[in-house]
mmCIF file of C-alpha atoms in Angstrom:
data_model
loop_
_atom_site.group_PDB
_atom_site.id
_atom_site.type_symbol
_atom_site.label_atom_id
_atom_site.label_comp_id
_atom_site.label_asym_id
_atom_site.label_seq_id
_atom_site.Cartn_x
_atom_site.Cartn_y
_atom_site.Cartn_z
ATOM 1 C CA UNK U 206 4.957 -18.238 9.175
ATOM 2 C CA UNK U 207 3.901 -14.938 7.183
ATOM 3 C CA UNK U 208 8.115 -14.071 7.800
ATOM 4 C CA UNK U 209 8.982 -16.950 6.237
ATOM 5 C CA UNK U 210 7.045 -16.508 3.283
ATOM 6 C CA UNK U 211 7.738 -12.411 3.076
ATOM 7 C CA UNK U 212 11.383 -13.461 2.962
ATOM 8 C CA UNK U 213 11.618 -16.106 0.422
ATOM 9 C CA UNK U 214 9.093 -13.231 -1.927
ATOM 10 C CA UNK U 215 11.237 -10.445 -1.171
ATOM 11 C CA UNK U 216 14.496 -12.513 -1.828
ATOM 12 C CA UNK U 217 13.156 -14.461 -5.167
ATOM 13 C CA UNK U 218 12.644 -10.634 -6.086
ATOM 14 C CA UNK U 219 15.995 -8.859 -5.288
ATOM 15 C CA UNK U 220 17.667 -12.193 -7.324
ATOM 16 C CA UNK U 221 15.522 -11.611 -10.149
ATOM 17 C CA UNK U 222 15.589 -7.920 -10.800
ATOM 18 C CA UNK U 223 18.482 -6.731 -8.326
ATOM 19 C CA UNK U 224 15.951 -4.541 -6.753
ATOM 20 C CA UNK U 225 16.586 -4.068 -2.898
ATOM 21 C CA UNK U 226 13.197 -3.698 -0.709
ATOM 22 C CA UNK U 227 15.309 -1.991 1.812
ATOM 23 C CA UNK U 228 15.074 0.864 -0.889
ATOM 24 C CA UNK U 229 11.080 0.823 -1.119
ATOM 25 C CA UNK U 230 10.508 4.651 -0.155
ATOM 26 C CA UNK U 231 7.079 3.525 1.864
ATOM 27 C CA UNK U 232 7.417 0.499 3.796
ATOM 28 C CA UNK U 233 3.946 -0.578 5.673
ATOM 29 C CA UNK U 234 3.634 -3.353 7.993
ATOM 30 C CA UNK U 235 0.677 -5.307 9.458
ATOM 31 C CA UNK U 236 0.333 -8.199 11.706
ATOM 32 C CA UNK U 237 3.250 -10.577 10.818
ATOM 33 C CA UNK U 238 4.144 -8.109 8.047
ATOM 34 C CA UNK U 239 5.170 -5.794 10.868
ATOM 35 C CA UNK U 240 7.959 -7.723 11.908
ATOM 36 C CA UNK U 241 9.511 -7.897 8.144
ATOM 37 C CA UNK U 242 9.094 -4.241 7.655
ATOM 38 C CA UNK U 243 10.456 -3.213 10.694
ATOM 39 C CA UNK U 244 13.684 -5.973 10.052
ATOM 40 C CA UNK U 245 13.818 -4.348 6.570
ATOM 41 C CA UNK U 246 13.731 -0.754 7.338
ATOM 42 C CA UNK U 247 16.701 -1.984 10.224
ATOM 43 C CA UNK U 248 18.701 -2.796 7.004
ATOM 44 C CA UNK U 249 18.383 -6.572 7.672
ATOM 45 C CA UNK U 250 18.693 -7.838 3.501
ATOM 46 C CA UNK U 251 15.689 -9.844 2.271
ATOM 47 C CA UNK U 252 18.158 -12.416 1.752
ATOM 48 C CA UNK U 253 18.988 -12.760 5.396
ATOM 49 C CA UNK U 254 15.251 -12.880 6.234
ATOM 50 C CA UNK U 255 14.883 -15.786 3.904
ATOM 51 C CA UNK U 256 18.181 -17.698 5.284
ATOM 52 C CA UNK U 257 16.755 -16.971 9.508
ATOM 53 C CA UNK U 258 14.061 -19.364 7.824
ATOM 54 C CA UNK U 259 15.652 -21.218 6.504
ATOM 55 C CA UNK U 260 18.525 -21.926 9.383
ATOM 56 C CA UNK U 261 21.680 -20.676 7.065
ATOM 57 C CA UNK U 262 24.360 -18.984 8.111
ATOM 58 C CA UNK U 263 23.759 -14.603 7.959
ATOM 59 C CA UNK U 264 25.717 -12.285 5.845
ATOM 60 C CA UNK U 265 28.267 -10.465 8.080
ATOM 61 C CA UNK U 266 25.845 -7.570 8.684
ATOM 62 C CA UNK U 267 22.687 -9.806 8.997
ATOM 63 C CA UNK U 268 24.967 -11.466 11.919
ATOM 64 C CA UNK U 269 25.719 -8.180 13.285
ATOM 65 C CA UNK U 270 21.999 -6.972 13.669
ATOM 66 C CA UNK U 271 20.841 -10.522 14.689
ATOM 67 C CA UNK U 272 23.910 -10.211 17.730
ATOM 68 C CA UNK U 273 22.216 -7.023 18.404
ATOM 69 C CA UNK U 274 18.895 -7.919 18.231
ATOM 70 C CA UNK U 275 19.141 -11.720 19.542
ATOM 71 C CA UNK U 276 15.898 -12.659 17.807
ATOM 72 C CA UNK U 277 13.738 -15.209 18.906
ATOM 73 C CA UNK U 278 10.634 -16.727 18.681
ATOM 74 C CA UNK U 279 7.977 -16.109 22.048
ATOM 75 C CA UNK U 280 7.638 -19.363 24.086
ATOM 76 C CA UNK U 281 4.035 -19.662 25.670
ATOM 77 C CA UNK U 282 4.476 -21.157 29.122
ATOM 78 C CA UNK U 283 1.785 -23.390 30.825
ATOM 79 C CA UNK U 284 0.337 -20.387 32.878
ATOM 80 C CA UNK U 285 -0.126 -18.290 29.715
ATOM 81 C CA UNK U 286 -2.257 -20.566 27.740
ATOM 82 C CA UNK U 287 -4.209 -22.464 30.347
ATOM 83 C CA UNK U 288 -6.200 -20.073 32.949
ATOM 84 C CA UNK U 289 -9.897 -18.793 32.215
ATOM 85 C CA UNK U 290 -9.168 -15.485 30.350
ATOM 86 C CA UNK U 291 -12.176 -12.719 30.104
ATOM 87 C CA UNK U 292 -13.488 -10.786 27.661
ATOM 88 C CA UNK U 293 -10.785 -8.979 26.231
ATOM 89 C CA UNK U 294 -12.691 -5.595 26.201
ATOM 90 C CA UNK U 295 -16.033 -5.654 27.540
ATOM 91 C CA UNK U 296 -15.877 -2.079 27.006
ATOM 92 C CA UNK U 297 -15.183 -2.419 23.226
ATOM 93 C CA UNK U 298 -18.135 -5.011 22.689
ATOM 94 C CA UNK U 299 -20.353 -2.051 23.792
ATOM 95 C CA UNK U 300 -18.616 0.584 21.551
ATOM 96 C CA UNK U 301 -18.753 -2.136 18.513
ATOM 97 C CA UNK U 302 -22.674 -2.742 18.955
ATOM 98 C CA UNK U 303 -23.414 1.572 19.733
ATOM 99 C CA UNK U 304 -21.381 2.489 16.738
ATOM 100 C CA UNK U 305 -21.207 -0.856 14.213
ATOM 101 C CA UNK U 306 -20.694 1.480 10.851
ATOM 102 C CA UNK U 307 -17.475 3.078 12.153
ATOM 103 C CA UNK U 308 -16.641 -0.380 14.212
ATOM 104 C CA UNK U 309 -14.567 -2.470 12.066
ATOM 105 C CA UNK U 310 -16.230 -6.581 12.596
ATOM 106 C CA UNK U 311 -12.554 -7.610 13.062
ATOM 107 C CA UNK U 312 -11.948 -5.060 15.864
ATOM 108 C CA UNK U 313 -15.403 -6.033 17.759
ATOM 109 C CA UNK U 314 -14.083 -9.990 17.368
ATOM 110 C CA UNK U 315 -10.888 -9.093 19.166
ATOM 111 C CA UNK U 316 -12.728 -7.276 21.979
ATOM 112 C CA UNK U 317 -15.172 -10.668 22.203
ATOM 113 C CA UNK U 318 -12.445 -13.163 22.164
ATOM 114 C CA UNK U 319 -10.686 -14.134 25.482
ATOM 115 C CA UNK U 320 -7.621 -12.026 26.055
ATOM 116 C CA UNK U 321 -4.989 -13.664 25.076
ATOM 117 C CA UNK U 322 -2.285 -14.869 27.731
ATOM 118 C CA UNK U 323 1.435 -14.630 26.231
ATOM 119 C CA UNK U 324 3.380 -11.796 26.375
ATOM 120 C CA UNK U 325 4.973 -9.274 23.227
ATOM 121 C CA UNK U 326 8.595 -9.028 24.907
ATOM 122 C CA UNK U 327 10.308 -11.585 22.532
ATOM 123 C CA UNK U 328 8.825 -9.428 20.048
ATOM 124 C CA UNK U 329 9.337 -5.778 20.568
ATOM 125 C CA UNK U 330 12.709 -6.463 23.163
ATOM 126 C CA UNK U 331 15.025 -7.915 20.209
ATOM 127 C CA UNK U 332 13.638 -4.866 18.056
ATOM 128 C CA UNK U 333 14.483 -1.984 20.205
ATOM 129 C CA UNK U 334 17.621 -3.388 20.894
ATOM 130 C CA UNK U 335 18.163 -2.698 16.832
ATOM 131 C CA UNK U 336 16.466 0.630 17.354
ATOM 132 C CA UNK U 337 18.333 1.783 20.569
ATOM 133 C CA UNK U 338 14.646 4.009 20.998
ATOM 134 C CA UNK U 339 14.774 5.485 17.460
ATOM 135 C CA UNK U 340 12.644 5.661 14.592
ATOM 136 C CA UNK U 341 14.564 5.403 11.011
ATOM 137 C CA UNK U 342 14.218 7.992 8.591
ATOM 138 C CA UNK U 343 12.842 6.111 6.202
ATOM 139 C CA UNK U 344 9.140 6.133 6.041
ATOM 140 C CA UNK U 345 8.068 2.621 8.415
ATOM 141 C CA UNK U 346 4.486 2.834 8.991
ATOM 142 C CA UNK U 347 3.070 -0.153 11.769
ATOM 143 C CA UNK U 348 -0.813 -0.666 11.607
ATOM 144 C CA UNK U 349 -2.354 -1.390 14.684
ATOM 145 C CA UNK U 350 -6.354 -0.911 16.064
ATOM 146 C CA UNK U 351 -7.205 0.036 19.263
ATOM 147 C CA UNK U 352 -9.045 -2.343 21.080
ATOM 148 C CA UNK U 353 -11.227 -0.349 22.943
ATOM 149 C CA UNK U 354 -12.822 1.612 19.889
ATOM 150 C CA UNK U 355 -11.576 -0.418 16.759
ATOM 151 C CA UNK U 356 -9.815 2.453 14.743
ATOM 152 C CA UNK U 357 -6.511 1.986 13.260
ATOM 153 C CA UNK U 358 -3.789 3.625 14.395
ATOM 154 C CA UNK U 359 -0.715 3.904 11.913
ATOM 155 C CA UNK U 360 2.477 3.694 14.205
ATOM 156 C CA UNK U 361 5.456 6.185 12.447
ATOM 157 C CA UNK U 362 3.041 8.593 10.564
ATOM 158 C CA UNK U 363 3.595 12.398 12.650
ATOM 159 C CA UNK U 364 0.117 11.852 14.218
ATOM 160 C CA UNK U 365 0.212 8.749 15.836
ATOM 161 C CA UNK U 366 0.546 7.747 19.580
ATOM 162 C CA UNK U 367 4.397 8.108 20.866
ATOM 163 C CA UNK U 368 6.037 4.484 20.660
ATOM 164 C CA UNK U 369 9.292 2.853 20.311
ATOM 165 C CA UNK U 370 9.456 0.764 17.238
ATOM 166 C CA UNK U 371 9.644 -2.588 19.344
ATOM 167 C CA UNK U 372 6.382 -1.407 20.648
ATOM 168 C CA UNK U 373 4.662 -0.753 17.463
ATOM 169 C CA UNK U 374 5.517 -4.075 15.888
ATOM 170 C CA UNK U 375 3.961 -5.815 19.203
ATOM 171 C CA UNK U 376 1.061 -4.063 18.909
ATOM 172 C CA UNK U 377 0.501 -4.511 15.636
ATOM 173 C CA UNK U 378 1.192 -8.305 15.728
ATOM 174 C CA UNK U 379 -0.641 -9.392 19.294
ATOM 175 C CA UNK U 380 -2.659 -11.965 17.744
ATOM 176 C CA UNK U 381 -5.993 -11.484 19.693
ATOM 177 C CA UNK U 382 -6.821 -14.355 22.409
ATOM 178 C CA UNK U 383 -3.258 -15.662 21.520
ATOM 179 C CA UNK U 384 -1.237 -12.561 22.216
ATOM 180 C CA UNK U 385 -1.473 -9.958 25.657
ATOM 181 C CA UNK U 386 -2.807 -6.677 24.004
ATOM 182 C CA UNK U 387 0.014 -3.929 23.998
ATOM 183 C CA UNK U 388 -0.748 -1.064 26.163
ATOM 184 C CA UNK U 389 0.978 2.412 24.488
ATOM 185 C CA UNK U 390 0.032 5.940 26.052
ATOM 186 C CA UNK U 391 -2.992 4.326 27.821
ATOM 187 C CA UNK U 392 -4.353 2.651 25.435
ATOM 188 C CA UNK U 393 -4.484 -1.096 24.437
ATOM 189 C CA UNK U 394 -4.228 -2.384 20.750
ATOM 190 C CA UNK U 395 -3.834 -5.430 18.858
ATOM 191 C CA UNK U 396 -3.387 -6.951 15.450
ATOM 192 C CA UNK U 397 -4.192 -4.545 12.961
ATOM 193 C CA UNK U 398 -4.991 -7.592 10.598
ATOM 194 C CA UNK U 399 -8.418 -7.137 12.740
ATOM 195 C CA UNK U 400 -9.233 -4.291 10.164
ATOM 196 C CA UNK U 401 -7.276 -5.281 7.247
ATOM 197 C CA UNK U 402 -4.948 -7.887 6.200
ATOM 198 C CA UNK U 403 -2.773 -5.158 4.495
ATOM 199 C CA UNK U 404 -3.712 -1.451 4.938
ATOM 200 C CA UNK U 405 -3.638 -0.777 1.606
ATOM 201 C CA UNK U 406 -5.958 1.916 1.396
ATOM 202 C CA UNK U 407 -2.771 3.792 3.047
ATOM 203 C CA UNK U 408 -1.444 4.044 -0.320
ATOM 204 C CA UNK U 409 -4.089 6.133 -1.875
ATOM 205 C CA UNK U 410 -3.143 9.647 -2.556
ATOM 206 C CA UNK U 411 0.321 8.311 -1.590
ATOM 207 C CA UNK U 412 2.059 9.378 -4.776
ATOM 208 C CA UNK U 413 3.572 5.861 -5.399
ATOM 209 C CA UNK U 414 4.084 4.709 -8.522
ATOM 210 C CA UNK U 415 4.138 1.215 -7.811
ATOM 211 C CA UNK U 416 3.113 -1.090 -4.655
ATOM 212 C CA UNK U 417 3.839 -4.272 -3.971
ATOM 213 C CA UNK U 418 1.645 -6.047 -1.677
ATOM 214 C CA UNK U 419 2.839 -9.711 0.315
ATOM 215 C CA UNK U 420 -0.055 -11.425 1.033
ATOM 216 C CA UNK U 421 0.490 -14.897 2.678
ATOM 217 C CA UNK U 422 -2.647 -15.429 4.103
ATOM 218 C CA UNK U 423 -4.764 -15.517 1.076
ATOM 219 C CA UNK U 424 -4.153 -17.834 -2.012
ATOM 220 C CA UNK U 425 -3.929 -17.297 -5.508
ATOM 221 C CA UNK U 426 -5.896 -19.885 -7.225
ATOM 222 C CA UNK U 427 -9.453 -20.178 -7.251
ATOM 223 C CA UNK U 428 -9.744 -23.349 -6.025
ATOM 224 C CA UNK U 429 -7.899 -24.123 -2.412
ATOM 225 C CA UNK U 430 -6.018 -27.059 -1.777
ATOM 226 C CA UNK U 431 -8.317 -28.445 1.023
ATOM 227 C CA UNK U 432 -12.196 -27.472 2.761
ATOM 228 C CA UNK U 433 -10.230 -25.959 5.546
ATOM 229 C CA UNK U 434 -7.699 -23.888 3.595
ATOM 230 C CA UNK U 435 -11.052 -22.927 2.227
ATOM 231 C CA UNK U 436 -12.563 -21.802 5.574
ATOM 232 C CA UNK U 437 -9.268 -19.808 6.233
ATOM 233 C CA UNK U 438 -8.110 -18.489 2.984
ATOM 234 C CA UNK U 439 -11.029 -17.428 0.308
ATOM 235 C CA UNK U 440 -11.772 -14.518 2.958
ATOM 236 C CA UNK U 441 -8.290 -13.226 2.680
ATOM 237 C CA UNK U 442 -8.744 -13.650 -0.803
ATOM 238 C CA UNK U 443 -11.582 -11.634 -1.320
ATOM 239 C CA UNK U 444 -10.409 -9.009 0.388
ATOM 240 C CA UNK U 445 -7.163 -8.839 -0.731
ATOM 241 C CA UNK U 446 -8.789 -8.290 -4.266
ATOM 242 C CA UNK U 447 -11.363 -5.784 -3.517
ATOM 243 C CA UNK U 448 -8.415 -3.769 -1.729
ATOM 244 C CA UNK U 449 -6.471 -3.969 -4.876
ATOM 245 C CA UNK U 450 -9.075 -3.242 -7.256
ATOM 246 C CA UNK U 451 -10.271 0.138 -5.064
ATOM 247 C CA UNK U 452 -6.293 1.091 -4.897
ATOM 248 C CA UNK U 453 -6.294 0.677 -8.857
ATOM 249 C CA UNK U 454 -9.404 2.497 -9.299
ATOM 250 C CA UNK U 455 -7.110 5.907 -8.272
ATOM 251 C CA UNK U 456 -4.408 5.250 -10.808
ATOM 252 C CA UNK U 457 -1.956 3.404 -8.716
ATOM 253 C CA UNK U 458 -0.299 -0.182 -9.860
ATOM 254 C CA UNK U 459 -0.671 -2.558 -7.809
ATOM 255 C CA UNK U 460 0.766 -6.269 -7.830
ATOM 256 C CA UNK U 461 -0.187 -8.668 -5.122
ATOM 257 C CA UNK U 462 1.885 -11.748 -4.527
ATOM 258 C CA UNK U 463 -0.065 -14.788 -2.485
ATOM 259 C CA UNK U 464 0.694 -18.119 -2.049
ATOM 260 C CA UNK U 465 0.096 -21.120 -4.392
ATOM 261 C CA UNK U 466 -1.914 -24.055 -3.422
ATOM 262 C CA UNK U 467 1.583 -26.072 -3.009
ATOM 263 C CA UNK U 468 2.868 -23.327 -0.703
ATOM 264 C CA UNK U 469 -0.105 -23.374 1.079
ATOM 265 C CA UNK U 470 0.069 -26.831 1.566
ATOM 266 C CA UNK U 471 3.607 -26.259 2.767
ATOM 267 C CA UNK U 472 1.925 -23.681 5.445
ATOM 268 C CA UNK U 473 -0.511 -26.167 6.821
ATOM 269 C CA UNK U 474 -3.623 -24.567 8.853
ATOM 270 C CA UNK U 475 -1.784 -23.152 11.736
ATOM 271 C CA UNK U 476 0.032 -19.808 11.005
ATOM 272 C CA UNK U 477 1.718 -19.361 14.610
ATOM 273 C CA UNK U 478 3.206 -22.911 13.845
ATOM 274 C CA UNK U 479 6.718 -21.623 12.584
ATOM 275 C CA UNK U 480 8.046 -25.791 12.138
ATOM 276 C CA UNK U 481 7.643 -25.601 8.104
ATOM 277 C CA UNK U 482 9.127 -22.414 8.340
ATOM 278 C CA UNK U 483 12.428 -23.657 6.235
ATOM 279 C CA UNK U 484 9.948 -25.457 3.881
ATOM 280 C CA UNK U 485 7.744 -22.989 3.081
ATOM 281 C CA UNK U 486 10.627 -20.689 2.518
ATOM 282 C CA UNK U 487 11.975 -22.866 -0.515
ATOM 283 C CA UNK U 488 9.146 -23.399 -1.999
ATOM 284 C CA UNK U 489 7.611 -19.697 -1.981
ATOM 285 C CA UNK U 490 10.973 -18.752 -3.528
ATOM 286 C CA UNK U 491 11.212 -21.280 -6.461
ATOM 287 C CA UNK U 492 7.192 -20.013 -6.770
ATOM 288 C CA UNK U 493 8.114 -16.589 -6.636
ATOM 289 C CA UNK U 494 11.152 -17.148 -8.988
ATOM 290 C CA UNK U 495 9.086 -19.004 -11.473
ATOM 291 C CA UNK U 496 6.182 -16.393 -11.575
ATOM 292 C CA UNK U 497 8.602 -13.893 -11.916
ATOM 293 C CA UNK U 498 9.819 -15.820 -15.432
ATOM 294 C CA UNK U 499 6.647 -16.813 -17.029
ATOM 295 C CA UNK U 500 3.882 -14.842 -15.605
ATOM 296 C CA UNK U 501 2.949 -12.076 -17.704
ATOM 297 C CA UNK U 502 2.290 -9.637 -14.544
ATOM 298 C CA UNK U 503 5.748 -10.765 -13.031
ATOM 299 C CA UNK U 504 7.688 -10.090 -16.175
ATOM 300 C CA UNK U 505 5.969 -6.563 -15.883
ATOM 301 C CA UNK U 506 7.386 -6.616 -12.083
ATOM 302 C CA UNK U 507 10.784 -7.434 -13.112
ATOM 303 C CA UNK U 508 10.770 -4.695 -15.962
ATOM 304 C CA UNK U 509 9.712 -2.350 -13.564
ATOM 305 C CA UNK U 510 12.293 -3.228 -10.784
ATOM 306 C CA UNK U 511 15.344 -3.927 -13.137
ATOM 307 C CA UNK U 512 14.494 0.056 -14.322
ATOM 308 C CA UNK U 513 14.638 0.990 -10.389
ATOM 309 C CA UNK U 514 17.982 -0.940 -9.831
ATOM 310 C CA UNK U 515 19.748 0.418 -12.651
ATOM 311 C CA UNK U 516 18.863 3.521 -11.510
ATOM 312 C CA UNK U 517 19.462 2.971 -7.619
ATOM 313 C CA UNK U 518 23.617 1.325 -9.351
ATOM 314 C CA UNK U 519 24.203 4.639 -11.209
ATOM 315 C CA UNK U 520 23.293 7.049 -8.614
ATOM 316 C CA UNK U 521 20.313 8.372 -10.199
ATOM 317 C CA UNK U 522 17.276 9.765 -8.652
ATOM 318 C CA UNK U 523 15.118 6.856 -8.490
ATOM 319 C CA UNK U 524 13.372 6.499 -11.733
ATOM 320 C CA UNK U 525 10.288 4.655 -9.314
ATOM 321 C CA UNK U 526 9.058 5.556 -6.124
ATOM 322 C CA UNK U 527 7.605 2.239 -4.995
ATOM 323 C CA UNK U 528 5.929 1.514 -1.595
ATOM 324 C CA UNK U 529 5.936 -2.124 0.263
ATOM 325 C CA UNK U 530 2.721 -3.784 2.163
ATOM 326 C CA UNK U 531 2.141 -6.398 4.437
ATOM 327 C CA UNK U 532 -0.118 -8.055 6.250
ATOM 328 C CA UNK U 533 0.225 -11.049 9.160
ATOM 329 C CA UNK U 534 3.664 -10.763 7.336
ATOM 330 C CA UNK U 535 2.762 -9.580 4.322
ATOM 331 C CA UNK U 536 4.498 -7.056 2.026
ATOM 332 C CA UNK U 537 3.243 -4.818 -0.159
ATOM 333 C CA UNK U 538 5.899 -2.767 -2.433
ATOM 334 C CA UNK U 539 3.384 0.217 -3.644
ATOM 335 C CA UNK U 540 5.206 2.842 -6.592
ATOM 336 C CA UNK U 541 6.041 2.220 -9.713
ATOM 337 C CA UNK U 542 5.862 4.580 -12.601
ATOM 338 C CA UNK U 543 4.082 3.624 -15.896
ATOM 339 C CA UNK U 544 5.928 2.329 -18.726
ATOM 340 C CA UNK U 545 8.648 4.630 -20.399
ATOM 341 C CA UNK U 546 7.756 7.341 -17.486
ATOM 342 C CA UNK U 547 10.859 9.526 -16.804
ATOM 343 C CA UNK U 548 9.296 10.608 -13.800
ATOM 344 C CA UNK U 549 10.763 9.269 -10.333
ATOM 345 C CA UNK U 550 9.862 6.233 -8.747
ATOM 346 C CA UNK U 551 8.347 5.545 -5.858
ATOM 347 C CA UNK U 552 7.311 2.701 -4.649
ATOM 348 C CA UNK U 553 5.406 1.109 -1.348
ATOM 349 C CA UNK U 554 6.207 -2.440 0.484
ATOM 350 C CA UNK U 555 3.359 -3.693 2.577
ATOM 351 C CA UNK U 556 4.261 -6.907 4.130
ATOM 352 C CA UNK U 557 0.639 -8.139 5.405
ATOM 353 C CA UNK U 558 -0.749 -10.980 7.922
#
């Protein structure tokens, strides 16, 4: 579901302000959001993310990438959902209790949970297919945590673990006690939405001058649509907003896009359901499209962008280096400079859970 919705954002966007993501200079990926960044950063258009949703036909070179990459959705089978599973990590229970202020809670739940049964390959397979076993210049960063000892690991930054980029995204999306944990170099990691729904914290010291973060999992309003939405979302959205307020508190815009309560209607309570998918694509984009028109923060968004564009058409050096974020999928676009800044732009994506 959290493609869906990073789609329809991103595309609402690039029809607004004529802004590609593809261009964000930091694109960061967690959970969900993994899969959009690393479809982005394969130069699949935001508009071609949105139409997969949606079931319409691909632009020629959307077709081309999906022949490549055959994409597909992973189908549980009876034997994957149905025998007693352990303790994912037994091991990482006793790490999370020792050592509970370096420990992340999320990554001491995914040790505790059952280990989940069905496989990555229809995942990362499709994915490296794109990749043919390389990473792409552009800066793609995959956040994972290891399941053993709960820190993150950020897949793509010159430090991290050697992976393929197929890899990375399964790692970073394996769902715990739904998902297999992905075994790189050793070690075994899962959903890096365990830590944080977007990473954002990356961002800090990042130079950007904007970032955009795609939060699906949280909600905008106040009030949710429904006692469970409740249960499920007002966590997300508390900590989607204390993320964004620390990343402000060093200087660094940051606008967060989340779902209203009629697209999380549209979403329902199950986020590995991907049915609405075409549904909740349409209506996140009219959203997105009408925030973008009468919202005071999203006319700031499109003034920012439409400066980037114009820039990006007349072969300028970007006038905004802007980063993108996301969690489960969300995106977060991070760099934008401030108003009537000369300076370059750069921006982050983070597409998040």
């Amino acid at each position: 579901m959290g493609v869906a919705y990073h789609g329809a954002v991103l595309a609402a966007i690039e029809e607004v302000t004529g802004w590609d993501p593809r261009k964000a200079d930091v694109i960061v990926g967690t959970s969900a959001g993994s899969i959009s960044a690393a479809m982005l950063r394969a130069g699949v258009a935001a508009g071609d993310l949105m139409r997969i949703s949606e079931g319409q036909p691909l632009s020629l070179e959307g077709a081309r990438l999906a022949e490549v990459g055959k994409p597909h959705r992973p189908r549980p089978q009876p034997r994957d959902v149905l025998h007693i599973r352990p303790v994912a990590d037994p091991l990482g229970v006793v790490h999370g209790f020792a050592h509970p202020r370096s420990h992340p809670l999320g990554a001491l739940l995914a040790a505790l949970m059952p280990s989940g049964g069905i496989p990555t390959r229809a995942i990362s397979n499709g994915i490296d297919a794109v990749y043919a076993g390389a990473w792409p210049a552009e800066l793609l960063w995959l956040c994972a945590i290891g399941l053993r000892d709960g820190r993150r690991v950020v897949f793509g930054q010159p430090d991290s673990p050697e992976a393929r980029v197929g890899q990375a995204v399964a790692a970073s999306s394996a769902v715990p006690a739904y998902f297999q944990p992905v075994t790189i170099g050793g070690r075994r990691y899962v959903d890096g939405g365990m830590r944080s729904p977007t990473n954002m914290d990356l961002m800090a010291g990042a130079g950007m001058d904007l970032v955009i973060v795609s939060s699906p999992m949280s909600q905008a309003e106040a009030r949710p649509a429904n006692a469970a939405g409740a249960l499920m979302r007002q966590p997300f959205r508390a900590y989607l907003r204390a993320e964004v307020a620390a990343l402000r508190r060093t200087g660094v815009p940051v606008v967060a896009i989340e779902p209203s309560r009629q697209v999380a209607q549209a979403m329902g309570l199950n986020p590995m359901d991907a049915r609405p998918r075409g549904a909740v694509s349409r209506v996140t984009r009219a959203n997105v499209a009408r925030w973008l028109a009468q919202d005071m923060e999203g006319r700031w968004l499109v003034a920012m962008l439409a400066v980037a564009a114009a820039s990006a058409a007349a072969g300028q050096e970007p006038a905004l280096r802007s980063a993108a974020v996301g969690q489960e999928p969300v995106l977060r676009s991070a760099a934008v400079p401030a108003a009537g800044s000369a300076a370059g732009f750069g921006g982050t994506l983070l597409p998040s859970a």
